[in-house]
Short mmCIF file of C-alpha atoms and ligand atoms in Angstrom, two decimals:
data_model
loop_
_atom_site.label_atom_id
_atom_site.label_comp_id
_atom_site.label_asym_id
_atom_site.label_seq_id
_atom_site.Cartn_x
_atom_site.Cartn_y
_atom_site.Cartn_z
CA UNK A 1 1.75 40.27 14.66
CA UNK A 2 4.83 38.53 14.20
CA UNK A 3 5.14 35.19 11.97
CA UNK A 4 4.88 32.37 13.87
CA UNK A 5 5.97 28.89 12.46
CA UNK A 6 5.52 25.65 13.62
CA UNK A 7 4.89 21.80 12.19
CA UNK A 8 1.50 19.86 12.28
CA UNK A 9 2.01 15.90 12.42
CA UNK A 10 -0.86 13.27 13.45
CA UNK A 11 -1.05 9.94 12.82
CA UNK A 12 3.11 8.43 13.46
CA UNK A 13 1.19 5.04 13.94
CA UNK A 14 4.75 4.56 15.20
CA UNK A 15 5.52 0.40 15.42
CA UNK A 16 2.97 -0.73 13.03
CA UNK A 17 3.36 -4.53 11.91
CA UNK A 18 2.46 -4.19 8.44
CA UNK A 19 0.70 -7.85 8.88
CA UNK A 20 -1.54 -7.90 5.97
CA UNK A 21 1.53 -8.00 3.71
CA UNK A 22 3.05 -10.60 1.66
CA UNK A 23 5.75 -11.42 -1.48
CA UNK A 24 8.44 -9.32 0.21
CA UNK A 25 11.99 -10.05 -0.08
CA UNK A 26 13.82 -9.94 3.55
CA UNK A 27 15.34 -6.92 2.64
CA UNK A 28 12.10 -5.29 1.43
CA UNK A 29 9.75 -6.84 4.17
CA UNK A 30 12.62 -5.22 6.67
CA UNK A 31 12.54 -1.51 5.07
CA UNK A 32 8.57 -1.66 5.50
CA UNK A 33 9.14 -2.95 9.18
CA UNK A 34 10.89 0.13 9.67
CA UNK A 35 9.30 2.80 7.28
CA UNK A 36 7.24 3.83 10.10
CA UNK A 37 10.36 4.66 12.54
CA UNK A 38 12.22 6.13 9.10
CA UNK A 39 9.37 8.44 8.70
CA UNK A 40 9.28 9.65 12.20
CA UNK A 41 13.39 10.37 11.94
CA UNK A 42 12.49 12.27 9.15
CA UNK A 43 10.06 14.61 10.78
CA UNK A 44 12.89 15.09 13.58
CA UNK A 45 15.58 16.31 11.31
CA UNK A 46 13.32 18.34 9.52
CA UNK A 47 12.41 20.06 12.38
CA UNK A 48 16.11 20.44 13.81
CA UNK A 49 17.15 21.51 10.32
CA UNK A 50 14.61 24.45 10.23
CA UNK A 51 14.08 25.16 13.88
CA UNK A 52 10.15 26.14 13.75
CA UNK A 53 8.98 27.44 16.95
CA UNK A 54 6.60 24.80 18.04
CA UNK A 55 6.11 20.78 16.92
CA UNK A 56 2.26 19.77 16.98
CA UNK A 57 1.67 16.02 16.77
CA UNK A 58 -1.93 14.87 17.04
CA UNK A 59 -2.68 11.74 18.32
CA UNK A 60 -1.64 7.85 17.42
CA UNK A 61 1.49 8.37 17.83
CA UNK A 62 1.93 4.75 18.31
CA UNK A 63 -0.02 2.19 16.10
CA UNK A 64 -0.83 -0.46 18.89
CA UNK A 65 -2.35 0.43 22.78
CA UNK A 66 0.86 -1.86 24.02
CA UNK A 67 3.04 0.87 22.36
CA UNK A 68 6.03 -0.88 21.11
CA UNK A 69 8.87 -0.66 23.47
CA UNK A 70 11.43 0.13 20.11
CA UNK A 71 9.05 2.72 19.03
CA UNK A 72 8.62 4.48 22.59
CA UNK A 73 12.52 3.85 22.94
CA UNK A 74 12.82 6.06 19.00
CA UNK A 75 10.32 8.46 19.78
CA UNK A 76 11.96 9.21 23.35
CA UNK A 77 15.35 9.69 21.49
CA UNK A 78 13.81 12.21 19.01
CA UNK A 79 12.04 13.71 21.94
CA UNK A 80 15.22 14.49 23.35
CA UNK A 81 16.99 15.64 19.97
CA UNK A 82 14.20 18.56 19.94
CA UNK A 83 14.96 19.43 23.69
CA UNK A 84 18.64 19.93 23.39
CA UNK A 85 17.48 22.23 20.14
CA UNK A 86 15.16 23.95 22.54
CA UNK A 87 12.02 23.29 20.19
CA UNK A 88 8.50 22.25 22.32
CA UNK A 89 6.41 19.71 21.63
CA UNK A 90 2.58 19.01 22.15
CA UNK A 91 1.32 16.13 22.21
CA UNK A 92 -1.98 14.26 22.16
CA UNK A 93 -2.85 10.70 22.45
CA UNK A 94 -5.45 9.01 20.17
CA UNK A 95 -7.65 6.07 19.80
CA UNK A 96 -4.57 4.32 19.15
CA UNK A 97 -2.99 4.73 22.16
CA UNK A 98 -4.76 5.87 24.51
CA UNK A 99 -3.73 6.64 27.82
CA UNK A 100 -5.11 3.71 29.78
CA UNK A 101 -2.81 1.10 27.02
CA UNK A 102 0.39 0.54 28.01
CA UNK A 103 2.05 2.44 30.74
CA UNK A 104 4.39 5.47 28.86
CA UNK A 105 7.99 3.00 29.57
CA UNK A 106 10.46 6.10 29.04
CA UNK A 107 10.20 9.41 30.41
CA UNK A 108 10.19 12.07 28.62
CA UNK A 109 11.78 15.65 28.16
CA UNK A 110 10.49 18.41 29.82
CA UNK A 111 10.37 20.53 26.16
CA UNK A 112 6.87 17.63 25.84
CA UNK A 113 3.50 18.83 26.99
CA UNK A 114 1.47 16.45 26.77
CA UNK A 115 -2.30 16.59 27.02
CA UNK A 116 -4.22 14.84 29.42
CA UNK A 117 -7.78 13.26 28.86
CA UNK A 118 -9.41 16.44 30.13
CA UNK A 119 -9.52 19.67 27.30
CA UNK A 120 -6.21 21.84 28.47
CA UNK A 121 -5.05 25.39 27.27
CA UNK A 122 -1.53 26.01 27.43
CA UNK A 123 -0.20 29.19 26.70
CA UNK A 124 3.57 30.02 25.35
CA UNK A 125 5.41 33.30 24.30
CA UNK A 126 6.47 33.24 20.50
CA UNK A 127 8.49 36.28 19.40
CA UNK A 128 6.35 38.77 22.26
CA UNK A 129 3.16 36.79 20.98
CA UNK A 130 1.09 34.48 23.07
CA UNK A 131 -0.04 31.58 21.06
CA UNK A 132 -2.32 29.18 23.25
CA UNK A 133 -2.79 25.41 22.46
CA UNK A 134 -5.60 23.73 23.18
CA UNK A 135 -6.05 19.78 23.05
CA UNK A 136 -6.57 16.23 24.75
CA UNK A 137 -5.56 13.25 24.64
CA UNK A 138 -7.90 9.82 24.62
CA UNK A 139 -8.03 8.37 28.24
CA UNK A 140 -9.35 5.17 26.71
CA UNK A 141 -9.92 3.90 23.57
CA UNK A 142 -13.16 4.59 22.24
CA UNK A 143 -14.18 8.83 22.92
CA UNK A 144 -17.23 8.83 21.02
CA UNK A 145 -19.18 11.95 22.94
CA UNK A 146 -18.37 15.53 21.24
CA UNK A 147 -15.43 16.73 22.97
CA UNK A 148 -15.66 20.32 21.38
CA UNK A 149 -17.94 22.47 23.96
CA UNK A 150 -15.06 21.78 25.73
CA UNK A 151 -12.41 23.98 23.97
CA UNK A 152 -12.38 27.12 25.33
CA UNK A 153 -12.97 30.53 23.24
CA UNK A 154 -10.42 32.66 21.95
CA UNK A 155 -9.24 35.87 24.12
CA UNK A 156 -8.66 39.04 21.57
CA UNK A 157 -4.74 39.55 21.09
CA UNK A 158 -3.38 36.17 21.18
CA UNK A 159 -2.90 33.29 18.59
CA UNK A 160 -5.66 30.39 19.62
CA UNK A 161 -4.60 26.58 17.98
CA UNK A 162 -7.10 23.70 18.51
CA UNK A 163 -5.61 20.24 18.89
CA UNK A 164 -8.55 17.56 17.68
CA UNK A 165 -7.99 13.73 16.85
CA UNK A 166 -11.62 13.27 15.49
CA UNK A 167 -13.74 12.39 12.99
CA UNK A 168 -16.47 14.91 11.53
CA UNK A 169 -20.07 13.61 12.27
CA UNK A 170 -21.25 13.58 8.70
CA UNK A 171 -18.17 10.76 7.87
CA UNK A 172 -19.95 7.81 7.46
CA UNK A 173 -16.48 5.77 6.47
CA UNK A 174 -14.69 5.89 9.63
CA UNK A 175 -15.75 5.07 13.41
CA UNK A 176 -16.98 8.37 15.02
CA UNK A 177 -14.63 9.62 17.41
CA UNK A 178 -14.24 12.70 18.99
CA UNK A 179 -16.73 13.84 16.31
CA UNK A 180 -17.49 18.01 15.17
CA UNK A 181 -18.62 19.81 12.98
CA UNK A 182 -17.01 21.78 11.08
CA UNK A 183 -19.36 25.08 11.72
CA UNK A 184 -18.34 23.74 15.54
CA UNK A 185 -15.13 24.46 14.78
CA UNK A 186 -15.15 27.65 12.74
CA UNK A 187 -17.34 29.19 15.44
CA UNK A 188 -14.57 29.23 17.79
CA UNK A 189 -13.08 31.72 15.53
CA UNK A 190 -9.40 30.00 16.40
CA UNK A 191 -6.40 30.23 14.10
CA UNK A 192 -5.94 27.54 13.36
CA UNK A 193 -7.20 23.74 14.17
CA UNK A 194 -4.99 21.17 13.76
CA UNK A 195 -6.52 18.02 13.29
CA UNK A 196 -5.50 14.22 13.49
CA UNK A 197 -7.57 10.94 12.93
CA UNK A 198 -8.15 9.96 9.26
CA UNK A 199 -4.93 9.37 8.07
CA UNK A 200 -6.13 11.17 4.24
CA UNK A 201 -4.66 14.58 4.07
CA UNK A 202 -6.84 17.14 3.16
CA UNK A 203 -7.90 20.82 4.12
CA UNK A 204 -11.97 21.06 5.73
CA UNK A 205 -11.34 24.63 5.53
CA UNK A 206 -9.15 27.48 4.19
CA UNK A 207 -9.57 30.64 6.15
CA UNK A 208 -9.25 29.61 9.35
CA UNK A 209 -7.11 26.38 8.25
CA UNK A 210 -8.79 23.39 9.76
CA UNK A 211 -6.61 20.58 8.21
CA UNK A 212 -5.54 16.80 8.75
CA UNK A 213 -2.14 16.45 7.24
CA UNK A 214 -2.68 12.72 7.02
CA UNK A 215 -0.47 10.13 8.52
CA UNK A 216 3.71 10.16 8.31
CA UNK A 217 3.81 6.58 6.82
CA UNK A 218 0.90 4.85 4.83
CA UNK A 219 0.44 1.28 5.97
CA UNK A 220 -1.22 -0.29 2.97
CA UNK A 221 -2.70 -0.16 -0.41
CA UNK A 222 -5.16 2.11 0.50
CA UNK A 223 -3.15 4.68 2.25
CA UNK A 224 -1.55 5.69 -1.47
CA UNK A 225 0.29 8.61 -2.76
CA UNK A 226 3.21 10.61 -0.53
CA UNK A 227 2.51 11.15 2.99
CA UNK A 228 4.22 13.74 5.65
CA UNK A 229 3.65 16.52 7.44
CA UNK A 230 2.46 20.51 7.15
CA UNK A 231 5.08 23.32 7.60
CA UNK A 232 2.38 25.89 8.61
CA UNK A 233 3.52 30.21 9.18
CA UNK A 234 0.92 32.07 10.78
CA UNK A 235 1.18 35.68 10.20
CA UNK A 236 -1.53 38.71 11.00
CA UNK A 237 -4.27 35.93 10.65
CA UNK A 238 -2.96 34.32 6.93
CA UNK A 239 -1.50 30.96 7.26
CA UNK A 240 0.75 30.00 4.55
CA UNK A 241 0.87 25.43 4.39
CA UNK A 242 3.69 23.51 2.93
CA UNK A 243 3.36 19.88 2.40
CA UNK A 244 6.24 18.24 3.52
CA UNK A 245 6.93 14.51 2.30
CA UNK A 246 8.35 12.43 4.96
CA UNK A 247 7.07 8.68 3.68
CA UNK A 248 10.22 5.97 3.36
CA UNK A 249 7.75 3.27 1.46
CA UNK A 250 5.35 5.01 -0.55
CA UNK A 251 2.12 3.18 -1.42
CA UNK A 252 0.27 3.57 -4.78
CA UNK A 253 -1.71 2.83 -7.11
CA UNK A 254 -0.68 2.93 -10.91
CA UNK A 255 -2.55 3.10 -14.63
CA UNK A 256 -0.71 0.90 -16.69
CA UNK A 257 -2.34 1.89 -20.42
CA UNK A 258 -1.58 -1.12 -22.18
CA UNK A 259 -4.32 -0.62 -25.21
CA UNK A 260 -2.51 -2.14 -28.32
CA UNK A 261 -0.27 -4.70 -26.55
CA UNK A 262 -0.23 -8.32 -27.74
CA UNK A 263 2.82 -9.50 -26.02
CA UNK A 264 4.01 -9.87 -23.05
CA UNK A 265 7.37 -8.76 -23.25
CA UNK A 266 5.80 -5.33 -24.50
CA UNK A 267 3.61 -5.25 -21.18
CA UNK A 268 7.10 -5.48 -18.87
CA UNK A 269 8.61 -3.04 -20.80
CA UNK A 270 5.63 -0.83 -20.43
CA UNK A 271 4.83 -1.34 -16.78
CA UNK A 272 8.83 -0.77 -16.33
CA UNK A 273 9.06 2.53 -17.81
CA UNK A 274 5.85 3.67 -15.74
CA UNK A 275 7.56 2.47 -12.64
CA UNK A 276 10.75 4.59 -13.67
CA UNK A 277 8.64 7.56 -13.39
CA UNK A 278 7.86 6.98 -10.18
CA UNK A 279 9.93 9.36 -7.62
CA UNK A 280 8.91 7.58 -4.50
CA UNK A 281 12.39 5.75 -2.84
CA UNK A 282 10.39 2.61 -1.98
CA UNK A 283 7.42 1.39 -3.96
CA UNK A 284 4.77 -0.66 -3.39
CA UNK A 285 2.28 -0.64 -6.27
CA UNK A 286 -0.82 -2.31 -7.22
CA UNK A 287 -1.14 -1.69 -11.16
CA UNK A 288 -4.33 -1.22 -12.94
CA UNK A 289 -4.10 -2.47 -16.69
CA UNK A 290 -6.37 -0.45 -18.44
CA UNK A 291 -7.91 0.10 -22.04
CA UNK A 292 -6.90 -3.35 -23.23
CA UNK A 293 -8.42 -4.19 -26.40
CA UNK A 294 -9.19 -7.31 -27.54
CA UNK A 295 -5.49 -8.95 -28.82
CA UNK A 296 -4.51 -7.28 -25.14
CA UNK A 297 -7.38 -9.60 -23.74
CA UNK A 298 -6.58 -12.67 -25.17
CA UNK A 299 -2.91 -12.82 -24.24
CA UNK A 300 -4.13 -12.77 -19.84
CA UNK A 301 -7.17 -14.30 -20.86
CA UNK A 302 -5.53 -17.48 -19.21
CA UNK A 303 -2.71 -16.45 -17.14
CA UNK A 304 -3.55 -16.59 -13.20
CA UNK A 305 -3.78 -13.78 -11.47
CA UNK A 306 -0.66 -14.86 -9.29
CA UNK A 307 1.14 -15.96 -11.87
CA UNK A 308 1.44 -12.66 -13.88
CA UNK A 309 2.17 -10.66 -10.43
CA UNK A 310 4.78 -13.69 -9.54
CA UNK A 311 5.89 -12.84 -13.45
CA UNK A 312 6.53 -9.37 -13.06
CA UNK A 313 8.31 -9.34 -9.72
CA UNK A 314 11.00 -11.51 -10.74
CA UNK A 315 11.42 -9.51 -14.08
CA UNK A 316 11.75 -6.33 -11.86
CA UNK A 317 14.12 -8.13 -9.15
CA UNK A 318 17.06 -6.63 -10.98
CA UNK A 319 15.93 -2.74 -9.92
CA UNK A 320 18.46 -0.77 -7.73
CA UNK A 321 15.26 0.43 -6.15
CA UNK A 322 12.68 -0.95 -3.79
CA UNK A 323 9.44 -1.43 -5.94
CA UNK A 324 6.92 -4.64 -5.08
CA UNK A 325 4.36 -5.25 -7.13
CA UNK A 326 1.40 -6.10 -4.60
CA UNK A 327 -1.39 -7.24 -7.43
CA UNK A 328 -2.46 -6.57 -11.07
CA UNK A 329 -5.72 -5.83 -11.92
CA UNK A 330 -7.14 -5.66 -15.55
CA UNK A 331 -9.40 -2.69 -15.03
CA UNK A 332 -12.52 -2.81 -13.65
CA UNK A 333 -14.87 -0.38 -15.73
CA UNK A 334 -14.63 -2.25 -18.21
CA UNK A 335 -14.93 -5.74 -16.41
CA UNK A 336 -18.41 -4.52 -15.26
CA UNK A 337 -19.04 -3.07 -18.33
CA UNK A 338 -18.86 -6.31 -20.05
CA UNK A 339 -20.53 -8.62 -17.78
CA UNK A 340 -24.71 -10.24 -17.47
CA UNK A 341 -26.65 -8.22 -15.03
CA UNK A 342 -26.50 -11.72 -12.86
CA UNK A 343 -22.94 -11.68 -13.12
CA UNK A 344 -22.00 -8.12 -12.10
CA UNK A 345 -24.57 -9.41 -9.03
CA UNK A 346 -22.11 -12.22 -8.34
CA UNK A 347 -19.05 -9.78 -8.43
CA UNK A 348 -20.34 -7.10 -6.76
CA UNK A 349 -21.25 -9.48 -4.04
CA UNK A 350 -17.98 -11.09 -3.92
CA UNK A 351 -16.18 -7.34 -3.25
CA UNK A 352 -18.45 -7.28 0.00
CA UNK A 353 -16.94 -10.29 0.85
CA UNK A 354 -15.02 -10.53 4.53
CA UNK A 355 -12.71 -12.35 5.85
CA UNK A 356 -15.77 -14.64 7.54
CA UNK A 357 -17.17 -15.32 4.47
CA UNK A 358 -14.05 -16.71 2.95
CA UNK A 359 -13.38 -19.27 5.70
CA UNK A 360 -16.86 -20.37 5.62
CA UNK A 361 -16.56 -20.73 1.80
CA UNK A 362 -12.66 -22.45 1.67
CA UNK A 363 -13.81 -24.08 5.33
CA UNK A 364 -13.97 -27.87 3.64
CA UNK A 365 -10.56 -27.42 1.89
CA UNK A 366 -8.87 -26.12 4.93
CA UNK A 367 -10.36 -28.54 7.00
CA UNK A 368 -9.30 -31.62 4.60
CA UNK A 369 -6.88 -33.64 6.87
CA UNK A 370 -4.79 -33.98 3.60
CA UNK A 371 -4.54 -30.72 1.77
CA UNK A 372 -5.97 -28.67 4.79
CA UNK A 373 -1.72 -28.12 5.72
CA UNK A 374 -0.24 -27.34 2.27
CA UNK A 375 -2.43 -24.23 2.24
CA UNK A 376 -0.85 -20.92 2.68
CA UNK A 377 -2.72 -18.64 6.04
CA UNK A 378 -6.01 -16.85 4.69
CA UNK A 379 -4.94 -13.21 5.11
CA UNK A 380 -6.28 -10.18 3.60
CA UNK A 381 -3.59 -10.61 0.49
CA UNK A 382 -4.96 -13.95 -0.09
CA UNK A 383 -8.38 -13.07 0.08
CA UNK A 384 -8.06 -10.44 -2.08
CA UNK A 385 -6.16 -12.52 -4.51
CA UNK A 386 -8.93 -15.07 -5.00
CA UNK A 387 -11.44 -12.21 -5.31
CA UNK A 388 -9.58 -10.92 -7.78
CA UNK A 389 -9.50 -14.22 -9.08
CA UNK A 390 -13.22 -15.24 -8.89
CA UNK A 391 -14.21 -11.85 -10.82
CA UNK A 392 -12.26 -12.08 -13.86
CA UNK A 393 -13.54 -16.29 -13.79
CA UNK A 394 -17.25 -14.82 -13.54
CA UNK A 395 -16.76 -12.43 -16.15
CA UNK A 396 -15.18 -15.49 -18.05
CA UNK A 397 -18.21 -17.63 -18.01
CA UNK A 398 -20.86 -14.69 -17.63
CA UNK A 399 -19.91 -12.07 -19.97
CA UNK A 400 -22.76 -11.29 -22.41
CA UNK A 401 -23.01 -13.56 -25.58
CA UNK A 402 -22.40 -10.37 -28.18
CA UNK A 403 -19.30 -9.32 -26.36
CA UNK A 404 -15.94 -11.03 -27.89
MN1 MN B 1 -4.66 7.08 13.19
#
């Protein structure tokens, strides 16, 4: 059979508001407003650039059901860029944005297919091969019955791709949607299933591929490392996967080993050169201080949380580069490690905390006619500032007696 190429993409989350974020600059706060759009362009000239023979993009391609009028006017324009290059596109909707959100505002191309809320199979001619693409999209926002029975089986002598924004029914982290098996989908004996819906890239299987490429843009802390989008060639049932990067703010998460420091100056300098390692364009970091001994200890021993992250910002203010330092975190093994049984209790309760157990705890002080105003808004960075906070106080007053 011949090669046939073509790019997998799920997750654009196109529009996404980034809310949870804080300590930006106006320029930085305005290249994160746009990373998501950034991304997306990226993904477009990619594809014009090397001309694959299909584009696959698996659901969410906006972030919110009202699908952001800029976005849809972006996407639209890329749409349009592919079109004139004569490149296809299929598309599915996802729990994102659904199909009964807001009304599609711009209409697009006719190089577009894209799925409906019913399991379609649409066939196409790739170098005198037929290669058939199955999918849906989500007709509303929560599809939580198995949509799979519904994918048809594979006729001998053509190339069979499954389209699937889901969640595998073992995952016990995310909400089930769409949810399979993976023996579900290896028993249609497709090519290839290209999936969309948890926004980590990884690979279920190998031979057939049955992969989520992960989103295009991470959208915070927890969506870490580079994110993009799979260059995939299919040829005489091998498929050969190429990881393409496509992120314009990377997220991440970085070991700062700062075991024989006793200044602070030698901390910057540290945490600086770590950062210069860094290839990403755009950074924003949390930074885990680990292996500090005991000199290391005493220096933060009574520097706030916010004031060392408040600290290091401004000493990294003069970089060329976009990097934010999000938090600081003295590492955790050994914060545990160090603490009363009743303590680690307290701390391991406090990371279960929620955003309704905060106000209920801070609800006098925010409800004091007089301070109540001068508070900054309880958002998830707050909150997870005075966690951070509260655990290295309880290991302050709890740690065990024979410990420093
Ligand atoms: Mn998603």
């Amino acid at each position: 059979m011949a090669s046939i190429r073509f790019i997998h993409s799920a997750d654009l989350h196109l529009g996404s508001p980034f809310s949870g974020m804080k300590g930006l600059g106006t320029e930085q706060w305005k290249q994160l407003q746009h990373s998501t759009l950034k991304a997306f362009e990226r993904l477009i000239s990619y594809t014009l650039e090397t001309h694959p023979d299909f584009l696959l993009i698996v659901g969410d391609i906006y972030d919110g059901e009202d699908r952001n009028l800029r976005a849809q006017h972006r996407f639209q324009q890329g749409m349009e860029q592919l079109h004139d290059a004569g490149i296809p596109v299929f598309l599915s909707h996802g729990n994102h944005d659904h199909l009964s959100g807001g009304a599609a505002s711009f209409e697009l191309p006719p190089n577009v297919h894209v799925f409906q809320d019913s399991v379609e199979n649409i066939s196409l001619e790739v170098s005198g091969q037929t290669v058939s693409i199955a999918g849906f999209s989500y007709g509303r926002r929560h599809v939580t019955e198995s949509m799979i029975e519904h994918y048809p089986d594979k006729e001998t002598g053509i190339v069979q791709i499954g389209m699937l924004h889901g969640s595998e029914e073992s995952d016990t982290e995310h909400a089930v949607y769409a949810p399979f098996r993976k023996e579900q989908l290896l028993a249609k004996n497709y090519d290839y299933w290209a999936l969309g819906h948890i926004h980590k890239r990884q690979q279920l299987s190998a031979d057939p591929p049955i992969v989520y490429p992960g989103n295009l843009q991470g959208r915070h802390r927890k969506e870490s490392g580079p994110k993009g989008f799979y260059d995939v060639v299919l040829t005489d049932g091998h498929a050969e996967l190429e990881f393409i990067a496509a992120e314009a703010v990377r997220f991440e998460r970085i070991a700062i080993d700062c075991s024989g420091v006793q200044h602070m100056n030698e901390l910057f300098s540290i945490i600086k050169e770590q950062l210069e390692t860094q290839d990403a364009e755009a950074l924003v970091c949390d930074l885990e201080l680990q292996s500090p001994d005991d000199s290391t200890l005493l220096m933060l021993e009574d520097i706030p949380q916010a004031e060392l992250v408040y600290a290091m910002r401004e000493a990294l203010s003069e970089q060329q580069r976009f990097v934010h330092i999000s938090s600081v975190q003295l590492d955790k093994g050994n914060l545990t490690a160090e603490l009363s049984p009743f303590g680690k209790q307290l701390a391991d309760r406090l990371q279960d905390w929620e955003a309704g157990d905060w106000k209920e705890a801070l609800k006098e002080l925010y409800n004091h006619p007089k301070s109540g105003r001068f508070l900054p808004q309880l958002n998830d960075g707050l909150q997870s500032e005075l966690q951070m906070e509260a655990v290295a106080k309880i290991r302050k007053m709890m740690a065990l007696e024979d410990q420093r």
